Structure formats: C-alpha cells, structure tokens
C-alpha cells in the first residue's frame, strides 16, 4: 500500500512540476529580482522548457537506451518551447465567460498581471467551476460597495500598467475546495486573504514593487 501511494505521489509530482516551474519560477523572478512582467514570464517558460527536455530525454533513454545526438536534443528543446509557449499564450489571452461574475472582468482581463493570468488559467483545468468576482477597480468602486476608498490597492492599475489582485468566489463552495484553492495559490508564491461575510471570497495578489505592503 505504501509503495502504491509513493508511486502515486511521484506521478503527481512529475505531472505538476512543470506548472510549478512556470508559475512559481515567474513569481520568484518578479519578487526577488524585480523583473518586469514579460521577462519574468519568459524566465519561467525557459525553466519549464528545460525541465521538459529532461523529461523527454529520460523517456528517450528508457526506450532506446541512449541519450541521443545533439540534433535530437535540439529537437526536444524546440518541441518543449513550442509546448510551453502554446500553453502560456492560451492562458494569457483566453478566459471563458463562464468563469467570471460579470462581463467587465472579461473585457479587462488583459489588464491583469500576466503571472496572475497564468495562475488562474492553470487552476481552471482542475476547477472548472471557479468564478472570478473582481479584478480591476477604481477608487469610486469602493464607495459604490459602501466601503471607504483606499489610497493604495493592488486592484488598482500599478505603474507597470497591470492590476496585481483578483477576487475568487468561495461562497457556496465546500470548505475543502476553498482550502485546496488557497493552498494552490500559496504554493505558487502568491498572497492570499480569505474575506468572509456576505461577499465571501478569496483575495489573491502578486506583490507590487511600486506599492510594497499594499493588498
């Protein structure tokens, strides 16, 4: 039984590691090296592509008993870059209307920081029912909600042109699913804050170097 569970764990780790490299790697480059959005994303993509090359080489070695020539390695790298690039491009540009509370979120999706977009598009493969309830805001939006306006908020557009925060619905979902969702975003290196009450939601944010300490 333990051997079976260990095998399942290894398989799960192998399947999820590329996504961790892509998103967590991008967050690391953004947070610790203050790279702009696209260089951070490209760094995460490159790290993921190299990981896939290792996967491909391992499978090739198991089948043919050798690593292969330099031309074969180049082809693996090209395939890995195409796979990672295609996956990232889809996640960066597309969001289904079924996963948003209102159309305004869809229309402003590209204003969301690319790392947040990748993190959302990835979790949607595991949680199709996820609903984004809010993203970009203006100071007057807080007044409309009966809340005091904030001087700083990661829901505001930052100096880099991107919004650094989104809200995801937790109301009406099981506690287990909400905990797993929160765990996922934390493992990806993002900040999470669970707001409870009539508008129960999970606030997810990416640190902004322009507004340190803002949420």
C-alpha positions as a Markdown table, in Angstrom:
| # | Residue | x | y | z |
|---|---|---|---|---|
| 1 | Unk | 0.0 | 0.0 | 0.0 |
| 2 | Unk | 2.8 | 2.4 | 0.9 |
| 3 | Unk | 4.6 | 1.6 | -2.3 |
| 4 | Unk | 1.4 | 2.3 | -4.3 |
| 5 | Unk | 1.0 | 5.7 | -2.5 |
| 6 | Unk | 4.6 | 6.6 | -3.1 |
| 7 | Unk | 4.2 | 5.8 | -6.8 |
| 8 | Unk | 1.1 | 8.0 | -7.0 |
| 9 | Unk | 3.0 | 10.8 | -5.2 |
| 10 | Unk | 5.9 | 10.6 | -7.7 |
| 11 | Unk | 3.5 | 10.6 | -10.6 |
| 12 | Unk | 1.6 | 13.6 | -9.2 |
| 13 | Unk | 4.9 | 15.4 | -8.7 |
| 14 | Unk | 6.1 | 14.7 | -12.2 |
| 15 | Unk | 2.9 | 16.0 | -13.7 |
| 16 | Unk | 2.7 | 19.2 | -11.6 |
| 17 | Unk | 6.3 | 20.1 | -11.5 |
| 18 | Unk | 6.3 | 21.9 | -15.0 |
| 19 | Unk | 3.4 | 24.1 | -13.8 |
| 20 | Unk | 5.3 | 24.9 | -10.6 |
| 21 | Unk | 8.4 | 25.8 | -12.6 |
| 22 | Unk | 6.3 | 28.0 | -14.9 |
| 23 | Unk | 4.3 | 30.0 | -12.3 |
| 24 | Unk | 6.4 | 29.8 | -9.2 |
| 25 | Unk | 9.5 | 30.5 | -11.2 |
| 26 | Unk | 7.9 | 33.6 | -12.7 |
| 27 | Unk | 6.8 | 34.8 | -9.3 |
| 28 | Unk | 10.3 | 34.2 | -7.9 |
| 29 | Unk | 11.9 | 36.3 | -10.7 |
| 30 | Unk | 9.3 | 39.0 | -10.2 |
| 31 | Unk | 9.6 | 39.1 | -6.4 |
| 32 | Unk | 13.3 | 38.6 | -5.8 |
| 33 | Unk | 14.9 | 40.1 | -9.0 |
| 34 | Unk | 12.2 | 42.7 | -9.7 |
| 35 | Unk | 11.9 | 41.7 | -13.3 |
| 36 | Unk | 9.2 | 43.2 | -15.4 |
| 37 | Unk | 6.2 | 41.1 | -16.3 |
| 38 | Unk | 7.3 | 39.6 | -19.6 |
| 39 | Unk | 11.0 | 38.9 | -18.7 |
| 40 | Unk | 9.7 | 37.1 | -15.5 |
| 41 | Unk | 7.3 | 35.1 | -17.6 |
| 42 | Unk | 9.9 | 34.2 | -20.2 |
| 43 | Unk | 12.3 | 33.1 | -17.4 |
| 44 | Unk | 9.6 | 30.8 | -16.1 |
| 45 | Unk | 8.9 | 29.5 | -19.5 |
| 46 | Unk | 12.5 | 28.8 | -20.2 |
| 47 | Unk | 13.0 | 26.9 | -16.9 |
| 48 | Unk | 9.9 | 24.8 | -17.7 |
| 49 | Unk | 11.1 | 24.0 | -21.2 |
| 50 | Unk | 14.4 | 22.8 | -19.9 |
| 51 | Unk | 12.6 | 20.6 | -17.4 |
| 52 | Unk | 10.5 | 19.1 | -20.3 |
| 53 | Unk | 13.7 | 18.4 | -22.2 |
| 54 | Unk | 14.9 | 16.4 | -19.2 |
| 55 | Unk | 11.6 | 14.5 | -19.2 |
| 56 | Unk | 11.8 | 13.8 | -23.0 |
| 57 | Unk | 15.5 | 12.7 | -22.6 |
| 58 | Unk | 14.6 | 10.3 | -19.8 |
| 59 | Unk | 11.8 | 8.7 | -21.9 |
| 60 | Unk | 14.1 | 8.5 | -24.9 |
| 61 | Unk | 16.8 | 6.9 | -22.8 |
| 62 | Unk | 14.3 | 4.3 | -21.4 |
| 63 | Unk | 13.1 | 3.4 | -24.9 |
| 64 | Unk | 16.4 | 3.5 | -26.9 |
| 65 | Unk | 19.0 | 3.0 | -24.2 |
| 66 | Unk | 20.9 | 6.2 | -25.1 |
| 67 | Unk | 20.6 | 9.9 | -24.7 |
| 68 | Unk | 20.7 | 10.8 | -28.4 |
| 69 | Unk | 22.8 | 13.1 | -30.5 |
| 70 | Unk | 22.9 | 16.9 | -30.4 |
| 71 | Unk | 20.4 | 17.2 | -33.2 |
| 72 | Unk | 17.9 | 15.1 | -31.1 |
| 73 | Unk | 18.4 | 17.3 | -28.1 |
| 74 | Unk | 17.8 | 20.4 | -30.2 |
| 75 | Unk | 14.5 | 18.9 | -31.5 |
| 76 | Unk | 13.4 | 18.2 | -27.9 |
| 77 | Unk | 14.2 | 21.7 | -26.9 |
| 78 | Unk | 12.2 | 23.1 | -29.8 |
| 79 | Unk | 9.2 | 20.9 | -29.0 |
| 80 | Unk | 9.4 | 21.8 | -25.3 |
| 81 | Unk | 9.5 | 25.6 | -26.2 |
| 82 | Unk | 6.5 | 25.1 | -28.5 |
| 83 | Unk | 4.5 | 23.3 | -25.9 |
| 84 | Unk | 5.3 | 25.8 | -23.1 |
| 85 | Unk | 4.8 | 28.7 | -25.5 |
| 86 | Unk | 1.4 | 27.5 | -26.7 |
| 87 | Unk | 0.2 | 26.7 | -23.2 |
| 88 | Unk | 1.3 | 30.1 | -21.9 |
| 89 | Unk | -0.2 | 32.0 | -24.8 |
| 90 | Unk | -3.6 | 30.4 | -24.4 |
| 91 | Unk | -3.6 | 31.1 | -20.7 |
| 92 | Unk | -2.5 | 34.7 | -21.1 |
| 93 | Unk | -5.1 | 35.6 | -23.6 |
| 94 | Unk | -8.2 | 33.4 | -23.1 |
| 95 | Unk | -10.7 | 33.4 | -20.2 |
| 96 | Unk | -14.2 | 31.8 | -20.5 |
| 97 | Unk | -17.2 | 33.9 | -19.6 |
| 98 | Unk | -18.3 | 31.0 | -17.5 |
| 99 | Unk | -15.5 | 31.8 | -15.1 |
| 100 | Unk | -16.3 | 35.4 | -14.4 |
| 101 | Unk | -19.1 | 37.1 | -12.4 |
| 102 | Unk | -19.7 | 39.9 | -15.0 |
| 103 | Unk | -18.5 | 40.9 | -18.5 |
| 104 | Unk | -16.4 | 43.8 | -17.2 |
| 105 | Unk | -13.8 | 41.3 | -15.9 |
| 106 | Unk | -13.5 | 39.6 | -19.3 |
| 107 | Unk | -13.1 | 42.9 | -21.0 |
| 108 | Unk | -10.3 | 44.0 | -18.6 |
| 109 | Unk | -8.6 | 40.5 | -18.4 |
| 110 | Unk | -5.5 | 41.6 | -20.2 |
| 111 | Unk | -5.0 | 44.4 | -17.6 |
| 112 | Unk | -4.4 | 41.6 | -15.1 |
| 113 | Unk | -0.7 | 40.9 | -14.4 |
| 114 | Unk | 0.4 | 38.0 | -16.7 |
| 115 | Unk | 1.6 | 35.9 | -13.8 |
| 116 | Unk | -1.9 | 36.1 | -12.2 |
| 117 | Unk | -3.4 | 35.2 | -15.6 |
| 118 | Unk | -1.2 | 32.1 | -15.8 |
| 119 | Unk | -2.0 | 31.0 | -12.3 |
| 120 | Unk | -5.8 | 31.3 | -12.9 |
| 121 | Unk | -5.7 | 29.6 | -16.3 |
| 122 | Unk | -3.8 | 26.7 | -14.8 |
| 123 | Unk | -6.1 | 26.1 | -11.8 |
| 124 | Unk | -9.1 | 26.2 | -14.2 |
| 125 | Unk | -8.0 | 22.8 | -15.6 |
| 126 | Unk | -8.6 | 21.3 | -12.1 |
| 127 | Unk | -11.5 | 23.6 | -11.0 |
| 128 | Unk | -13.8 | 24.4 | -13.9 |
| 129 | Unk | -16.4 | 26.0 | -11.6 |
| 130 | Unk | -14.1 | 28.7 | -10.4 |
| 131 | Unk | -15.6 | 32.2 | -10.6 |
| 132 | Unk | -13.6 | 35.4 | -10.6 |
| 133 | Unk | -15.7 | 38.0 | -8.9 |
| 134 | Unk | -13.5 | 41.1 | -9.2 |
| 135 | Unk | -10.2 | 42.3 | -10.7 |
| 136 | Unk | -9.6 | 45.9 | -11.8 |
| 137 | Unk | -11.1 | 48.6 | -9.6 |
| 138 | Unk | -11.2 | 52.4 | -9.3 |
| 139 | Unk | -11.4 | 54.3 | -6.0 |
| 140 | Unk | -15.0 | 55.1 | -6.6 |
| 141 | Unk | -15.8 | 51.3 | -6.8 |
| 142 | Unk | -15.2 | 51.0 | -3.1 |
| 143 | Unk | -17.7 | 53.8 | -2.4 |
| 144 | Unk | -20.3 | 52.1 | -4.5 |
| 145 | Unk | -19.8 | 49.0 | -2.3 |
| 146 | Unk | -20.3 | 51.1 | 0.8 |
| 147 | Unk | -16.6 | 50.9 | 1.7 |
| 148 | Unk | -14.1 | 53.7 | 2.3 |
| 149 | Unk | -11.9 | 54.4 | -0.7 |
| 150 | Unk | -8.4 | 53.1 | -0.5 |
| 151 | Unk | -5.3 | 55.1 | -1.2 |
| 152 | Unk | -3.4 | 52.0 | -2.2 |
| 153 | Unk | -4.9 | 48.8 | -3.6 |
| 154 | Unk | -3.5 | 46.1 | -5.8 |
| 155 | Unk | -6.8 | 46.1 | -7.5 |
| 156 | Unk | -5.8 | 49.5 | -8.9 |
| 157 | Unk | -3.6 | 49.6 | -12.0 |
| 158 | Unk | 0.0 | 49.8 | -10.9 |
| 159 | Unk | 2.8 | 51.9 | -12.6 |
| 160 | Unk | 3.7 | 48.9 | -14.7 |
| 161 | Unk | 0.2 | 49.1 | -16.3 |
| 162 | Unk | -1.1 | 45.9 | -14.7 |
| 163 | Unk | -3.6 | 45.1 | -11.9 |
| 164 | Unk | -2.0 | 42.9 | -9.2 |
| 165 | Unk | -5.1 | 41.4 | -7.5 |
| 166 | Unk | -8.2 | 39.4 | -8.2 |
| 167 | Unk | -11.0 | 38.0 | -6.1 |
| 168 | Unk | -12.3 | 34.5 | -6.4 |
| 169 | Unk | -15.7 | 33.3 | -5.1 |
| 170 | Unk | -15.6 | 31.0 | -2.1 |
| 171 | Unk | -19.3 | 31.4 | -1.0 |
| 172 | Unk | -21.4 | 28.3 | -1.7 |
| 173 | Unk | -18.3 | 26.1 | -2.1 |
| 174 | Unk | -17.1 | 23.3 | 0.2 |
| 175 | Unk | -14.5 | 24.2 | 2.8 |
| 176 | Unk | -12.2 | 21.5 | 1.4 |
| 177 | Unk | -12.3 | 23.0 | -2.1 |
| 178 | Unk | -11.6 | 26.5 | -0.7 |
| 179 | Unk | -8.7 | 25.3 | 1.4 |
| 180 | Unk | -7.2 | 23.5 | -1.6 |
| 181 | Unk | -7.7 | 26.6 | -3.7 |
| 182 | Unk | -5.9 | 28.7 | -1.1 |
| 183 | Unk | -3.1 | 26.2 | -0.8 |
| 184 | Unk | -2.6 | 26.2 | -4.6 |
| 185 | Unk | -2.1 | 29.9 | -4.8 |
| 186 | Unk | 0.2 | 30.0 | -1.8 |
| 187 | Unk | 2.3 | 27.2 | -3.3 |
| 188 | Unk | 2.6 | 29.3 | -6.4 |
| 189 | Unk | 4.1 | 32.1 | -4.3 |
| 190 | Unk | 1.0 | 34.4 | -4.4 |
| 191 | Unk | -0.5 | 36.2 | -1.4 |
| 192 | Unk | -4.0 | 35.1 | -0.3 |
| 193 | Unk | -6.5 | 36.6 | 2.1 |
| 194 | Unk | -9.9 | 35.0 | 2.8 |
| 195 | Unk | -12.7 | 37.6 | 3.3 |
| 196 | Unk | -15.8 | 36.2 | 4.9 |
| 197 | Unk | -19.3 | 37.6 | 5.3 |
| 198 | Unk | -22.0 | 38.4 | 2.7 |
| 199 | Unk | -19.3 | 38.7 | -0.1 |
| 200 | Unk | -17.3 | 35.6 | 0.8 |
| 201 | Unk | -14.2 | 35.5 | -1.4 |
| 202 | Unk | -10.5 | 34.7 | -1.7 |
| 203 | Unk | -8.4 | 37.8 | -2.4 |
| 204 | Unk | -5.3 | 36.8 | -4.4 |
| 205 | Unk | -2.5 | 39.2 | -5.1 |
| 206 | Unk | 1.0 | 39.5 | -6.5 |
| 207 | Unk | 3.4 | 41.8 | -4.8 |
| 208 | Unk | 3.9 | 45.2 | -6.4 |
| 209 | Unk | 7.3 | 46.8 | -6.1 |
| 210 | Unk | 5.6 | 50.2 | -6.7 |
| 211 | Unk | 3.3 | 49.7 | -3.6 |
| 212 | Unk | 5.1 | 47.5 | -1.1 |
| 213 | Unk | 2.7 | 46.4 | 1.7 |
| 214 | Unk | -0.4 | 47.1 | -0.4 |
| 215 | Unk | -3.0 | 44.3 | -0.6 |
